[in-house]
PDB file of C-alpha atoms in Angstrom:
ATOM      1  CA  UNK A   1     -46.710 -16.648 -10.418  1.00 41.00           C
ATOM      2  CA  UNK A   2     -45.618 -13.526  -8.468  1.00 44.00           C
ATOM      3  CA  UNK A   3     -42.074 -13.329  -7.469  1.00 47.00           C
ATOM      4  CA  UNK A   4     -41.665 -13.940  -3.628  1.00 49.00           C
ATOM      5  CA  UNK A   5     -40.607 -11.094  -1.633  1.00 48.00           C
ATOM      6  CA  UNK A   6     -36.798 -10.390  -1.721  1.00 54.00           C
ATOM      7  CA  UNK A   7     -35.162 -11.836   1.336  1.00 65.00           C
ATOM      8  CA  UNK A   8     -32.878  -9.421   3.611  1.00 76.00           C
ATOM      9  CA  UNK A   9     -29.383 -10.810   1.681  1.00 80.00           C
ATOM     10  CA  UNK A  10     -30.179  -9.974  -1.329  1.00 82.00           C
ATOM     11  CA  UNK A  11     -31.291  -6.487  -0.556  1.00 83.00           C
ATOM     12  CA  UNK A  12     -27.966  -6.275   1.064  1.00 84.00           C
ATOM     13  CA  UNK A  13     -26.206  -6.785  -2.135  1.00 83.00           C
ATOM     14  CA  UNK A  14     -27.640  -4.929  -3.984  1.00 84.00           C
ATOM     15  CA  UNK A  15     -27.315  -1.989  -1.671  1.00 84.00           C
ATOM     16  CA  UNK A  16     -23.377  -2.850  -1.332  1.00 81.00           C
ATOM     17  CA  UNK A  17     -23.516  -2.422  -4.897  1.00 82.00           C
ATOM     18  CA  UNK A  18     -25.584   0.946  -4.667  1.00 83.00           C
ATOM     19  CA  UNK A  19     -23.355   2.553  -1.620  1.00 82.00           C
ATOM     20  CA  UNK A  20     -19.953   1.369  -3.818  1.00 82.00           C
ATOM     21  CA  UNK A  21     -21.763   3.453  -6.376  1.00 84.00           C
ATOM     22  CA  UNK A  22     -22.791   6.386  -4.501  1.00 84.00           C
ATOM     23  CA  UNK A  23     -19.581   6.673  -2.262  1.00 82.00           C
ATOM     24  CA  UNK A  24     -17.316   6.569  -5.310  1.00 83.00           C
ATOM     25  CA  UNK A  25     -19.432   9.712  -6.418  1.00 86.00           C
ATOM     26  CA  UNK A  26     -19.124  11.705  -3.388  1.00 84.00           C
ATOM     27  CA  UNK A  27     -15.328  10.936  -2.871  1.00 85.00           C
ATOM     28  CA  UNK A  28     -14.943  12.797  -6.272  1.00 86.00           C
ATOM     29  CA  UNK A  29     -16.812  15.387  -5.328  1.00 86.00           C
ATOM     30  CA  UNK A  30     -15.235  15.678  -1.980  1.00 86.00           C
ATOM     31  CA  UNK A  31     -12.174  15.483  -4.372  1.00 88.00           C
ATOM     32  CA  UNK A  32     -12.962  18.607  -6.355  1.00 89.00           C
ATOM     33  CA  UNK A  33     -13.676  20.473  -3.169  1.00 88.00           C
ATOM     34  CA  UNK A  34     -10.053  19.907  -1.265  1.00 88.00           C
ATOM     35  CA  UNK A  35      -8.380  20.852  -4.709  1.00 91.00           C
ATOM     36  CA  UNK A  36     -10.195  23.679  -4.513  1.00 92.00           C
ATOM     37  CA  UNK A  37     -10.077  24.809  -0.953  1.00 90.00           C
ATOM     38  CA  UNK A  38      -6.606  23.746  -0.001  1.00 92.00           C
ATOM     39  CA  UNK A  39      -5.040  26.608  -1.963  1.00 93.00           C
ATOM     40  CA  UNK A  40      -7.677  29.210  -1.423  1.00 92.00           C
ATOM     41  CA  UNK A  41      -6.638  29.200   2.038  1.00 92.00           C
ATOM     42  CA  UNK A  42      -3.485  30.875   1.288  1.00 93.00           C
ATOM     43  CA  UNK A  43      -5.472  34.103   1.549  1.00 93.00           C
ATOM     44  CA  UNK A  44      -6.136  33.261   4.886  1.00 92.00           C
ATOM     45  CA  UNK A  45      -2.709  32.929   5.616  1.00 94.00           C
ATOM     46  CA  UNK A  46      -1.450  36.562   4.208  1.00 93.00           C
ATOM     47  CA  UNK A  47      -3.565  37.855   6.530  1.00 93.00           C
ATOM     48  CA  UNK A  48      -3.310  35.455   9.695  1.00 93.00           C
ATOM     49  CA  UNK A  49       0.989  34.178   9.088  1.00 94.00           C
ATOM     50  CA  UNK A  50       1.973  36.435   6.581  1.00 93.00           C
ATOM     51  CA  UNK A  51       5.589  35.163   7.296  1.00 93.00           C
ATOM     52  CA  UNK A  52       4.881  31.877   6.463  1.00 93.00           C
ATOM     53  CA  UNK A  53       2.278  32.471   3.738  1.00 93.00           C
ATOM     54  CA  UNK A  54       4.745  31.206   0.868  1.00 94.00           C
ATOM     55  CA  UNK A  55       5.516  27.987   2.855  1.00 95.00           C
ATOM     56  CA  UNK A  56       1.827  27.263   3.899  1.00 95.00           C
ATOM     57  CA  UNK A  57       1.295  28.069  -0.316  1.00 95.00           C
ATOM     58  CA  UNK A  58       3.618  25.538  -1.129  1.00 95.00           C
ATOM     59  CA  UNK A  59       2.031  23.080   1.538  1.00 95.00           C
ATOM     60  CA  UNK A  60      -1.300  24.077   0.002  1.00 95.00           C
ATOM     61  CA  UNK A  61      -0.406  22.763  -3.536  1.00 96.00           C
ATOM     62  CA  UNK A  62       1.233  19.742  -2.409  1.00 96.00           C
ATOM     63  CA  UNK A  63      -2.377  18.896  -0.608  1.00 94.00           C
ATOM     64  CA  UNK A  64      -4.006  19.653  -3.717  1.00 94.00           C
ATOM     65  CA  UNK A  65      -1.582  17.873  -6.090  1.00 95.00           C
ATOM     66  CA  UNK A  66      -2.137  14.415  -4.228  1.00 93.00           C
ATOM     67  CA  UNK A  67      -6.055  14.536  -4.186  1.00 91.00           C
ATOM     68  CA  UNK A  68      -5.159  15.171  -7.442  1.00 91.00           C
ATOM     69  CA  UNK A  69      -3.485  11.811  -7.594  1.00 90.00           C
ATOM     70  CA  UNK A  70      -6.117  10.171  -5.502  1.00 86.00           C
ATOM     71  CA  UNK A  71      -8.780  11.040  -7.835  1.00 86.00           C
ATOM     72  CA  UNK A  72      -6.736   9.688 -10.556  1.00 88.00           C
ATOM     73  CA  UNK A  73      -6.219   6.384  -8.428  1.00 85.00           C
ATOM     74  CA  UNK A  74     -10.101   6.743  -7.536  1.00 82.00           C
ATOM     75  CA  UNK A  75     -10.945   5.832 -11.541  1.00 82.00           C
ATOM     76  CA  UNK A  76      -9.269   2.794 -11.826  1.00 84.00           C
ATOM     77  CA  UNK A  77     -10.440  -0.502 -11.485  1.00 83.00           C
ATOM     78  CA  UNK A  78      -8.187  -1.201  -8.667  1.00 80.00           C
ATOM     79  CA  UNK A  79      -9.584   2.554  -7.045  1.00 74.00           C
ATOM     80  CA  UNK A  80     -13.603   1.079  -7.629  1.00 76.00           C
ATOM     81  CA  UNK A  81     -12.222  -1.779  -5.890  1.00 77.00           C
ATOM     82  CA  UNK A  82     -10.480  -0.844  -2.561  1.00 75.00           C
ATOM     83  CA  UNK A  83     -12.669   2.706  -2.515  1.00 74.00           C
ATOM     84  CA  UNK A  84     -13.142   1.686   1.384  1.00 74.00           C
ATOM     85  CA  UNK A  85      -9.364   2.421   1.994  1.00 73.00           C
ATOM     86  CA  UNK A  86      -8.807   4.875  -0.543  1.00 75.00           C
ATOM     87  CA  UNK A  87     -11.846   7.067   1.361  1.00 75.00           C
ATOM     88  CA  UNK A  88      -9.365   7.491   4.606  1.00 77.00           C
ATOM     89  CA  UNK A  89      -6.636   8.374   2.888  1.00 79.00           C
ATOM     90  CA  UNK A  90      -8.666  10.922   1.178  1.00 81.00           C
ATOM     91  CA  UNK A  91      -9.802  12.162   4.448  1.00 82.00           C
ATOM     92  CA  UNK A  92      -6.411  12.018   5.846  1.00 87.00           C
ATOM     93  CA  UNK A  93      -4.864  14.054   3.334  1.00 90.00           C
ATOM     94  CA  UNK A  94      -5.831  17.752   3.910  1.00 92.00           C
ATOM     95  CA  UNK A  95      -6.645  16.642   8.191  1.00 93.00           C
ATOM     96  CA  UNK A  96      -2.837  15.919   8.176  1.00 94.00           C
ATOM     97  CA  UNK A  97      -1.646  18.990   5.946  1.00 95.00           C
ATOM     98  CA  UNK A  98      -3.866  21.170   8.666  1.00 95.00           C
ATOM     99  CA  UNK A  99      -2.244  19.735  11.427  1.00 95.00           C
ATOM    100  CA  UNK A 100       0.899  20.316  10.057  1.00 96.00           C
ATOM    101  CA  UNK A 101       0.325  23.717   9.936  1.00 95.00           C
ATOM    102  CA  UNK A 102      -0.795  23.893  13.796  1.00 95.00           C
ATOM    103  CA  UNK A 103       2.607  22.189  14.535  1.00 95.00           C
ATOM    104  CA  UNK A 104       4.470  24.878  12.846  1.00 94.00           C
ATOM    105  CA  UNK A 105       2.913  27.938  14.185  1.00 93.00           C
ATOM    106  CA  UNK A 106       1.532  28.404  17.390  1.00 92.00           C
ATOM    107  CA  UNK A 107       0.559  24.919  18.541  1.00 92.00           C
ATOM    108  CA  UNK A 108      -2.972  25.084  21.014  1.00 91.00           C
ATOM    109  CA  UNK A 109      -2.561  28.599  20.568  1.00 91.00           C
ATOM    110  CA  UNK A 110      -3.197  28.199  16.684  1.00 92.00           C
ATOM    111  CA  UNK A 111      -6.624  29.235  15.413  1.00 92.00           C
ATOM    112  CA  UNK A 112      -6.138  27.076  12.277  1.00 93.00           C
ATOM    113  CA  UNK A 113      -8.133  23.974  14.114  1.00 91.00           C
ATOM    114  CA  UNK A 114     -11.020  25.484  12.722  1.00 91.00           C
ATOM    115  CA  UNK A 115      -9.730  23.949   9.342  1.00 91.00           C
ATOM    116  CA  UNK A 116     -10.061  20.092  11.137  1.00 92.00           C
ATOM    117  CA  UNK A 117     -13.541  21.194  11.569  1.00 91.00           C
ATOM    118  CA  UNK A 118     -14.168  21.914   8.052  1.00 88.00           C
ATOM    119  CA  UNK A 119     -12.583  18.626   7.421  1.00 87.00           C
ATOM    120  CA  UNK A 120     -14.977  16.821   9.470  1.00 87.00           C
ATOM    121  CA  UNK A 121     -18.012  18.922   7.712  1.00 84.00           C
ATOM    122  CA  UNK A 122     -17.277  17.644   4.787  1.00 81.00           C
ATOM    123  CA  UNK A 123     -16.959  14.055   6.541  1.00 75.00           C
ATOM    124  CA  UNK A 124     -20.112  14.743   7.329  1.00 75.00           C
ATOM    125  CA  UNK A 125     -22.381  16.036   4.260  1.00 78.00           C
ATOM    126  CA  UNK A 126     -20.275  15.049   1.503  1.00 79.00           C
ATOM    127  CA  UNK A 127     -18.769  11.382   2.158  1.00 76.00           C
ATOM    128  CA  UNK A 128     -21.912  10.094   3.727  1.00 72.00           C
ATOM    129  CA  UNK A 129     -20.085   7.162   5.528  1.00 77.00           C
ATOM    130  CA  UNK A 130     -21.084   4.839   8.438  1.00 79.00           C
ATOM    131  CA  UNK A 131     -20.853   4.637  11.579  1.00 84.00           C
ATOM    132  CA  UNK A 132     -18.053   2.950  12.129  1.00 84.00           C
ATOM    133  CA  UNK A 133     -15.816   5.063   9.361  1.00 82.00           C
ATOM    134  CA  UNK A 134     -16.976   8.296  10.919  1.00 86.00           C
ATOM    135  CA  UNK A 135     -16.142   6.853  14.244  1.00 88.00           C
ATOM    136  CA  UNK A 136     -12.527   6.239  13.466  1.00 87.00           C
ATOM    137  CA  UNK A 137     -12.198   9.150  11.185  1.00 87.00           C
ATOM    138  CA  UNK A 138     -12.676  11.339  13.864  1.00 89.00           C
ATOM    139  CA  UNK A 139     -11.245   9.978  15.973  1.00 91.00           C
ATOM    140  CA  UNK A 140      -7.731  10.530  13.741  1.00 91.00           C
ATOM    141  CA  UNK A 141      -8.606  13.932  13.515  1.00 92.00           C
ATOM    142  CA  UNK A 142      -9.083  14.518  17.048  1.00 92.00           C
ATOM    143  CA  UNK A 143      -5.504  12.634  17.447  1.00 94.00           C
ATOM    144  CA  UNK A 144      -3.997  14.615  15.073  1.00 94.00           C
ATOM    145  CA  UNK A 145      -4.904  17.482  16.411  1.00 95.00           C
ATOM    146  CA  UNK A 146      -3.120  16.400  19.988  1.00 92.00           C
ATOM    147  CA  UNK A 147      -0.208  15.449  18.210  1.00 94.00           C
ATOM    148  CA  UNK A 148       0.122  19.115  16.566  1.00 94.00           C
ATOM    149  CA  UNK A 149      -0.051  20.864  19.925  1.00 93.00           C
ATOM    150  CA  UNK A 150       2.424  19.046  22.082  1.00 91.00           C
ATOM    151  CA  UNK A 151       4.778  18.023  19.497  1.00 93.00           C
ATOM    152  CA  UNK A 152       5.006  21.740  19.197  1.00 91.00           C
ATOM    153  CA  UNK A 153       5.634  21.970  22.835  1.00 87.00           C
ATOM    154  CA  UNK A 154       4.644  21.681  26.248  1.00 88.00           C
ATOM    155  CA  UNK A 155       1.167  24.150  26.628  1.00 87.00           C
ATOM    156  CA  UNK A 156       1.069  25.914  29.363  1.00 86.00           C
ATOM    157  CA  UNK A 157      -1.308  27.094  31.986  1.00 84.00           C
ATOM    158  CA  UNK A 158      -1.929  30.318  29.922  1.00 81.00           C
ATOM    159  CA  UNK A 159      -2.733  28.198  26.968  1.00 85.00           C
ATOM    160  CA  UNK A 160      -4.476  25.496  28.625  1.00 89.00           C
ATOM    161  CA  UNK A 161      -7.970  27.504  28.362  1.00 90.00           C
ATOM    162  CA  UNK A 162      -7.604  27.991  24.732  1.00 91.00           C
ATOM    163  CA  UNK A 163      -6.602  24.384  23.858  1.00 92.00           C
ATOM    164  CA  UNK A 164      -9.601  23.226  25.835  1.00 93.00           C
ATOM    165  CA  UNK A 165     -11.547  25.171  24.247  1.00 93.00           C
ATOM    166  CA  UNK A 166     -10.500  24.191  20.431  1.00 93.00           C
ATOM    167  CA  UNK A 167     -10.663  20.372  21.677  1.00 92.00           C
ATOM    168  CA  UNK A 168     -14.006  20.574  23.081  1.00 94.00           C
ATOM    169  CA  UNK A 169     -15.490  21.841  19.746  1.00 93.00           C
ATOM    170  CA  UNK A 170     -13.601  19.588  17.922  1.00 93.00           C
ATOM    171  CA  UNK A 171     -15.002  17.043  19.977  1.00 93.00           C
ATOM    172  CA  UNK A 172     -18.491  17.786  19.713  1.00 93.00           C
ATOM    173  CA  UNK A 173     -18.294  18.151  16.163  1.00 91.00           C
ATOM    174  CA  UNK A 174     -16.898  14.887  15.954  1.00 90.00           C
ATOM    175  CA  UNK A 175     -20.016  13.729  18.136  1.00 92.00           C
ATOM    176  CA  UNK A 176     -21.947  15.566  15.755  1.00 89.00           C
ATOM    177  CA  UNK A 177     -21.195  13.700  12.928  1.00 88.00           C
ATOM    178  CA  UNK A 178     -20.310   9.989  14.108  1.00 89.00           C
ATOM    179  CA  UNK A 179     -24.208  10.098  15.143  1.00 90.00           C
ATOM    180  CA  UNK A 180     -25.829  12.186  11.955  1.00 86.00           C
ATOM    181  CA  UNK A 181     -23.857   9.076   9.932  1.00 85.00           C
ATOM    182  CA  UNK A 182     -25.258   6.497  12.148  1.00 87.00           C
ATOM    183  CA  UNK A 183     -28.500   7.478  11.300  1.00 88.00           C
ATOM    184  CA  UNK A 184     -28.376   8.435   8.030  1.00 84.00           C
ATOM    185  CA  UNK A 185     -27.068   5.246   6.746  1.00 84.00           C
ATOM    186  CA  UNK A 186     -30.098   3.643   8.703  1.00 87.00           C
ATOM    187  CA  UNK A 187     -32.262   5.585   6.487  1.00 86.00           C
ATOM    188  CA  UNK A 188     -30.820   5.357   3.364  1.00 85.00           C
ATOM    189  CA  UNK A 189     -30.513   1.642   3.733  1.00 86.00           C
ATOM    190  CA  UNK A 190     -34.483   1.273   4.604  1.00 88.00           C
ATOM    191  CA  UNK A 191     -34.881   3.996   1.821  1.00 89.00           C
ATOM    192  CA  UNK A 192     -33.009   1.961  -0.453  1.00 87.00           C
ATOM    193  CA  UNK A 193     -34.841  -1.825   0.792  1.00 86.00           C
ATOM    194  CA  UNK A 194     -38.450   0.238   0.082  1.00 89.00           C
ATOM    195  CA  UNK A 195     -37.310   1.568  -3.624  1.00 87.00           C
ATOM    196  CA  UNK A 196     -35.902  -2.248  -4.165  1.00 86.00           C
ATOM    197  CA  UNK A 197     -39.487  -4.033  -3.295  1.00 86.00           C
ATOM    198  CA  UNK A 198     -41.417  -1.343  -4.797  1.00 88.00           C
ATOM    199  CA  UNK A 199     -39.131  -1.640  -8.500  1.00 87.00           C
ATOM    200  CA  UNK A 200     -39.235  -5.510  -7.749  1.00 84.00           C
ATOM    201  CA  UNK A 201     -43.061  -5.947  -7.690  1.00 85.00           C
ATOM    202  CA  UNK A 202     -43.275  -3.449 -10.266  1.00 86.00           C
ATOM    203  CA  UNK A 203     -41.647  -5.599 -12.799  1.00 84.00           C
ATOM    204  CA  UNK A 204     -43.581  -8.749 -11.333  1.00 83.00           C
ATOM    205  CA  UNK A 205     -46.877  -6.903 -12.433  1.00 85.00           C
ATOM    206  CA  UNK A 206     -45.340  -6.133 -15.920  1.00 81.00           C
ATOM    207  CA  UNK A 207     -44.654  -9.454 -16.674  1.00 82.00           C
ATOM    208  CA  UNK A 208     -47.681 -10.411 -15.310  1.00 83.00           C
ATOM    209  CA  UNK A 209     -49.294  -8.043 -17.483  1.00 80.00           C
ATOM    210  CA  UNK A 210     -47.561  -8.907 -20.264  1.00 81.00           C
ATOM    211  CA  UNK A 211     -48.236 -12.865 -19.949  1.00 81.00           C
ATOM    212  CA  UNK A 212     -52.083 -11.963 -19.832  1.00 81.00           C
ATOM    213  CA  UNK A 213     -52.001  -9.623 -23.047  1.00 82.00           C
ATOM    214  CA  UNK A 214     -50.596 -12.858 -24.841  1.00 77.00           C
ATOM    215  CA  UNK A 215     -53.189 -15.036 -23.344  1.00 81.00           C
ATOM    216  CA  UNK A 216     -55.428 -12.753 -24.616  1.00 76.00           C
ATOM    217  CA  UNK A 217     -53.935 -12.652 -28.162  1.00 76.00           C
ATOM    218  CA  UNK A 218     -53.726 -16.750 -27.768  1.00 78.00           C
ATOM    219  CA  UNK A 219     -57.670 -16.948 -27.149  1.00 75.00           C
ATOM    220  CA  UNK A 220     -58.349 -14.064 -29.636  1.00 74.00           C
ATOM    221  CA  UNK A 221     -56.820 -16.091 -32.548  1.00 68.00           C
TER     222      UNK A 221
END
Protein backbone atom coordinates (compact mmCIF):
# COMPACT_ATOMS: atom_id res chain seq x y z
CA UNK A 1 0.00 0.00 0.00
CA UNK A 2 1.21 3.59 -0.64
CA UNK A 3 2.67 5.40 2.22
CA UNK A 4 0.21 8.14 3.55
CA UNK A 5 1.22 11.60 3.05
CA UNK A 6 3.78 12.92 5.64
CA UNK A 7 2.00 14.89 8.30
CA UNK A 8 3.26 18.64 9.08
CA UNK A 9 5.57 17.25 12.34
CA UNK A 10 7.43 15.18 10.71
CA UNK A 11 8.34 17.50 7.91
CA UNK A 12 9.32 19.74 10.69
CA UNK A 13 11.94 17.42 11.85
CA UNK A 14 13.33 16.67 9.31
CA UNK A 15 13.78 20.24 8.24
CA UNK A 16 15.26 21.03 11.92
CA UNK A 17 17.59 18.47 10.96
CA UNK A 18 18.24 20.05 7.38
CA UNK A 19 18.54 23.91 8.72
CA UNK A 20 21.07 22.41 11.74
CA UNK A 21 22.82 21.15 8.65
CA UNK A 22 22.79 24.02 6.43
CA UNK A 23 23.37 26.76 9.18
CA UNK A 24 26.41 24.92 10.52
CA UNK A 25 27.71 25.31 6.82
CA UNK A 26 27.18 28.89 6.40
CA UNK A 27 28.52 29.84 9.95
CA UNK A 28 31.86 28.36 8.59
CA UNK A 29 31.74 30.09 5.75
CA UNK A 30 30.74 33.27 7.39
CA UNK A 31 33.78 32.10 9.52
CA UNK A 32 36.33 32.14 6.73
CA UNK A 33 35.07 35.50 5.61
CA UNK A 34 35.59 37.60 9.13
CA UNK A 35 39.14 35.90 9.32
CA UNK A 36 39.64 37.20 6.26
CA UNK A 37 38.19 40.65 6.29
CA UNK A 38 38.92 41.68 9.82
CA UNK A 39 42.61 42.20 9.05
CA UNK A 40 42.32 43.43 5.53
CA UNK A 41 40.79 46.38 6.94
CA UNK A 42 43.94 47.58 8.33
CA UNK A 43 44.53 49.12 4.90
CA UNK A 44 41.66 51.05 5.43
CA UNK A 45 42.92 52.32 8.47
CA UNK A 46 46.54 53.64 7.10
CA UNK A 47 44.71 55.63 5.05
CA UNK A 48 41.55 56.78 7.19
CA UNK A 49 43.57 56.70 11.25
CA UNK A 50 46.92 56.30 10.28
CA UNK A 51 47.76 57.06 14.01
CA UNK A 52 45.99 54.35 15.24
CA UNK A 53 46.55 51.90 12.37
CA UNK A 54 48.93 49.58 14.58
CA UNK A 55 46.31 49.48 17.42
CA UNK A 56 43.22 48.92 15.09
CA UNK A 57 45.95 45.97 13.49
CA UNK A 58 46.28 44.49 16.68
CA UNK A 59 42.38 44.74 17.31
CA UNK A 60 42.04 43.25 13.83
CA UNK A 61 43.93 39.98 14.72
CA UNK A 62 42.42 39.55 17.98
CA UNK A 63 38.85 39.52 15.92
CA UNK A 64 40.27 37.12 13.66
CA UNK A 65 42.03 34.88 16.22
CA UNK A 66 38.62 34.20 18.13
CA UNK A 67 36.50 33.29 14.96
CA UNK A 68 39.33 31.36 14.75
CA UNK A 69 38.43 29.75 18.02
CA UNK A 70 34.77 29.75 17.25
CA UNK A 71 35.21 27.74 14.24
CA UNK A 72 37.22 25.38 16.19
CA UNK A 73 34.32 25.28 18.90
CA UNK A 74 31.84 25.17 15.76
CA UNK A 75 33.29 21.31 14.95
CA UNK A 76 32.65 19.78 18.02
CA UNK A 77 29.91 17.85 19.08
CA UNK A 78 29.04 20.23 21.75
CA UNK A 79 29.44 23.28 18.71
CA UNK A 80 26.73 20.93 16.30
CA UNK A 81 24.80 21.01 19.36
CA UNK A 82 24.28 24.58 20.75
CA UNK A 83 25.07 26.08 16.94
CA UNK A 84 21.86 28.40 17.82
CA UNK A 85 24.00 30.28 20.48
CA UNK A 86 27.25 29.86 19.06
CA UNK A 87 25.67 31.81 15.69
CA UNK A 88 25.31 35.22 17.95
CA UNK A 89 28.36 35.10 19.30
CA UNK A 90 29.74 34.71 15.91
CA UNK A 91 27.84 37.66 14.84
CA UNK A 92 28.78 39.55 17.84
CA UNK A 93 32.32 39.16 17.45
CA UNK A 94 33.55 41.48 14.61
CA UNK A 95 29.87 43.96 15.34
CA UNK A 96 31.57 44.52 18.77
CA UNK A 97 35.33 44.86 17.54
CA UNK A 98 33.70 47.65 14.96
CA UNK A 99 32.10 49.39 17.55
CA UNK A 100 35.00 49.48 19.47
CA UNK A 101 36.70 51.18 17.00
CA UNK A 102 33.84 53.99 16.66
CA UNK A 103 34.30 54.47 20.48
CA UNK A 104 37.89 55.19 20.09
CA UNK A 105 37.97 57.58 17.29
CA UNK A 106 35.53 59.98 16.46
CA UNK A 107 32.30 58.62 17.93
CA UNK A 108 28.94 59.72 15.45
CA UNK A 109 31.45 61.49 13.64
CA UNK A 110 33.23 58.08 12.72
CA UNK A 111 32.70 56.80 9.18
CA UNK A 112 33.64 53.25 10.30
CA UNK A 113 29.64 52.38 10.85
CA UNK A 114 29.76 51.41 7.45
CA UNK A 115 31.64 48.24 8.80
CA UNK A 116 28.17 47.34 11.10
CA UNK A 117 26.61 47.40 7.77
CA UNK A 118 28.81 44.92 6.26
CA UNK A 119 28.19 42.96 9.34
CA UNK A 120 24.59 42.89 8.85
CA UNK A 121 25.19 41.94 4.91
CA UNK A 122 26.63 39.13 5.75
CA UNK A 123 23.70 38.51 8.41
CA UNK A 124 21.87 38.70 5.64
CA UNK A 125 23.22 36.47 2.57
CA UNK A 126 25.49 34.31 4.35
CA UNK A 127 23.83 33.10 7.80
CA UNK A 128 20.40 32.77 6.33
CA UNK A 129 18.64 32.96 9.80
CA UNK A 130 15.00 33.63 10.87
CA UNK A 131 13.10 36.01 11.70
CA UNK A 132 13.35 36.20 15.00
CA UNK A 133 17.47 35.84 15.06
CA UNK A 134 17.74 38.61 12.51
CA UNK A 135 15.35 40.58 14.58
CA UNK A 136 17.47 40.56 17.67
CA UNK A 137 20.70 40.55 15.84
CA UNK A 138 20.06 43.76 14.62
CA UNK A 139 18.80 44.99 16.91
CA UNK A 140 22.41 44.48 19.00
CA UNK A 141 24.01 46.03 16.27
CA UNK A 142 21.93 48.99 16.14
CA UNK A 143 22.59 49.15 20.15
CA UNK A 144 26.00 48.83 19.78
CA UNK A 145 26.32 51.28 17.61
CA UNK A 146 24.52 53.90 20.26
CA UNK A 147 26.66 52.73 22.82
CA UNK A 148 29.94 53.64 20.66
CA UNK A 149 28.80 57.21 20.06
CA UNK A 150 27.82 58.49 23.45
CA UNK A 151 30.11 56.50 25.48
CA UNK A 152 32.54 58.46 23.43
CA UNK A 153 30.81 61.58 24.40
CA UNK A 154 28.03 63.81 24.36
CA UNK A 155 27.29 64.62 20.22
CA UNK A 156 26.58 67.73 19.57
CA UNK A 157 24.35 69.83 17.44
CA UNK A 158 27.11 69.91 14.70
CA UNK A 159 27.24 66.19 14.81
CA UNK A 160 23.73 65.47 15.30
CA UNK A 161 23.11 65.51 11.31
CA UNK A 162 25.79 63.07 10.70
CA UNK A 163 24.81 60.58 13.46
CA UNK A 164 21.30 60.67 12.10
CA UNK A 165 22.30 60.05 9.15
CA UNK A 166 24.63 56.80 9.91
CA UNK A 167 21.60 55.53 12.23
CA UNK A 168 19.02 55.87 9.70
CA UNK A 169 20.95 53.62 7.22
CA UNK A 170 21.81 51.40 9.74
CA UNK A 171 18.33 51.17 10.46
CA UNK A 172 16.99 50.49 7.22
CA UNK A 173 19.46 47.99 6.56
CA UNK A 174 18.49 46.32 9.55
CA UNK A 175 14.78 46.54 8.13
CA UNK A 176 16.21 45.24 5.12
CA UNK A 177 17.28 42.17 6.33
CA UNK A 178 14.93 41.19 9.41
CA UNK A 179 12.21 41.04 6.43
CA UNK A 180 14.44 39.34 3.39
CA UNK A 181 14.98 36.50 6.43
CA UNK A 182 11.39 36.38 7.21
CA UNK A 183 10.67 35.44 3.92
CA UNK A 184 13.27 33.48 2.91
CA UNK A 185 12.95 30.99 5.60
CA UNK A 186 9.17 30.81 4.47
CA UNK A 187 10.43 29.64 1.24
CA UNK A 188 12.99 27.45 2.00
CA UNK A 189 10.82 25.69 4.48
CA UNK A 190 7.88 25.12 1.70
CA UNK A 191 10.91 24.42 -0.68
CA UNK A 192 12.16 21.97 1.61
CA UNK A 193 8.23 20.29 2.59
CA UNK A 194 7.85 19.99 -1.60
CA UNK A 195 11.48 18.17 -2.10
CA UNK A 196 10.41 15.92 1.17
CA UNK A 197 6.88 14.64 -0.48
CA UNK A 198 8.26 14.52 -3.84
CA UNK A 199 11.60 12.07 -2.48
CA UNK A 200 8.88 10.40 -0.16
CA UNK A 201 6.48 9.20 -2.93
CA UNK A 202 9.35 8.58 -5.00
CA UNK A 203 10.56 5.80 -2.87
CA UNK A 204 6.80 4.63 -2.31
CA UNK A 205 6.70 3.98 -6.19
CA UNK A 206 10.11 2.11 -6.01
CA UNK A 207 9.04 -0.20 -3.64
CA UNK A 208 6.00 -0.48 -5.25
CA UNK A 209 7.78 -1.23 -8.28
CA UNK A 210 9.93 -3.43 -6.87
CA UNK A 211 7.10 -5.63 -5.03
CA UNK A 212 5.42 -6.02 -8.59
CA UNK A 213 8.76 -7.16 -10.44
CA UNK A 214 8.77 -10.04 -7.73
CA UNK A 215 5.19 -10.80 -8.25
CA UNK A 216 6.03 -11.06 -11.58
CA UNK A 217 9.06 -13.37 -11.05
CA UNK A 218 6.59 -15.36 -8.42
CA UNK A 219 3.93 -16.02 -11.32
CA UNK A 220 6.71 -16.47 -13.97
CA UNK A 221 8.16 -19.50 -12.06
Amino acid sequence: MPRSAPDNLEIQVAFAEYDRQETIRNFKVACVIGMTLMPAGVVLDRFVYPAQAVYFLKLRLLCALLIGLFLALLLTPVGHKHYRFQGVLLFMLPASFIAWMIYATEGALSPYYAGLNVVLLVLAYVLHWTFRESLSTSGLVIALYFAACFLHGPIHRAEAGLFVNNLYFLVLTGIITITGSYFHSKARFREFALRFELDRNRKALEESNQKLLELDQIKGR
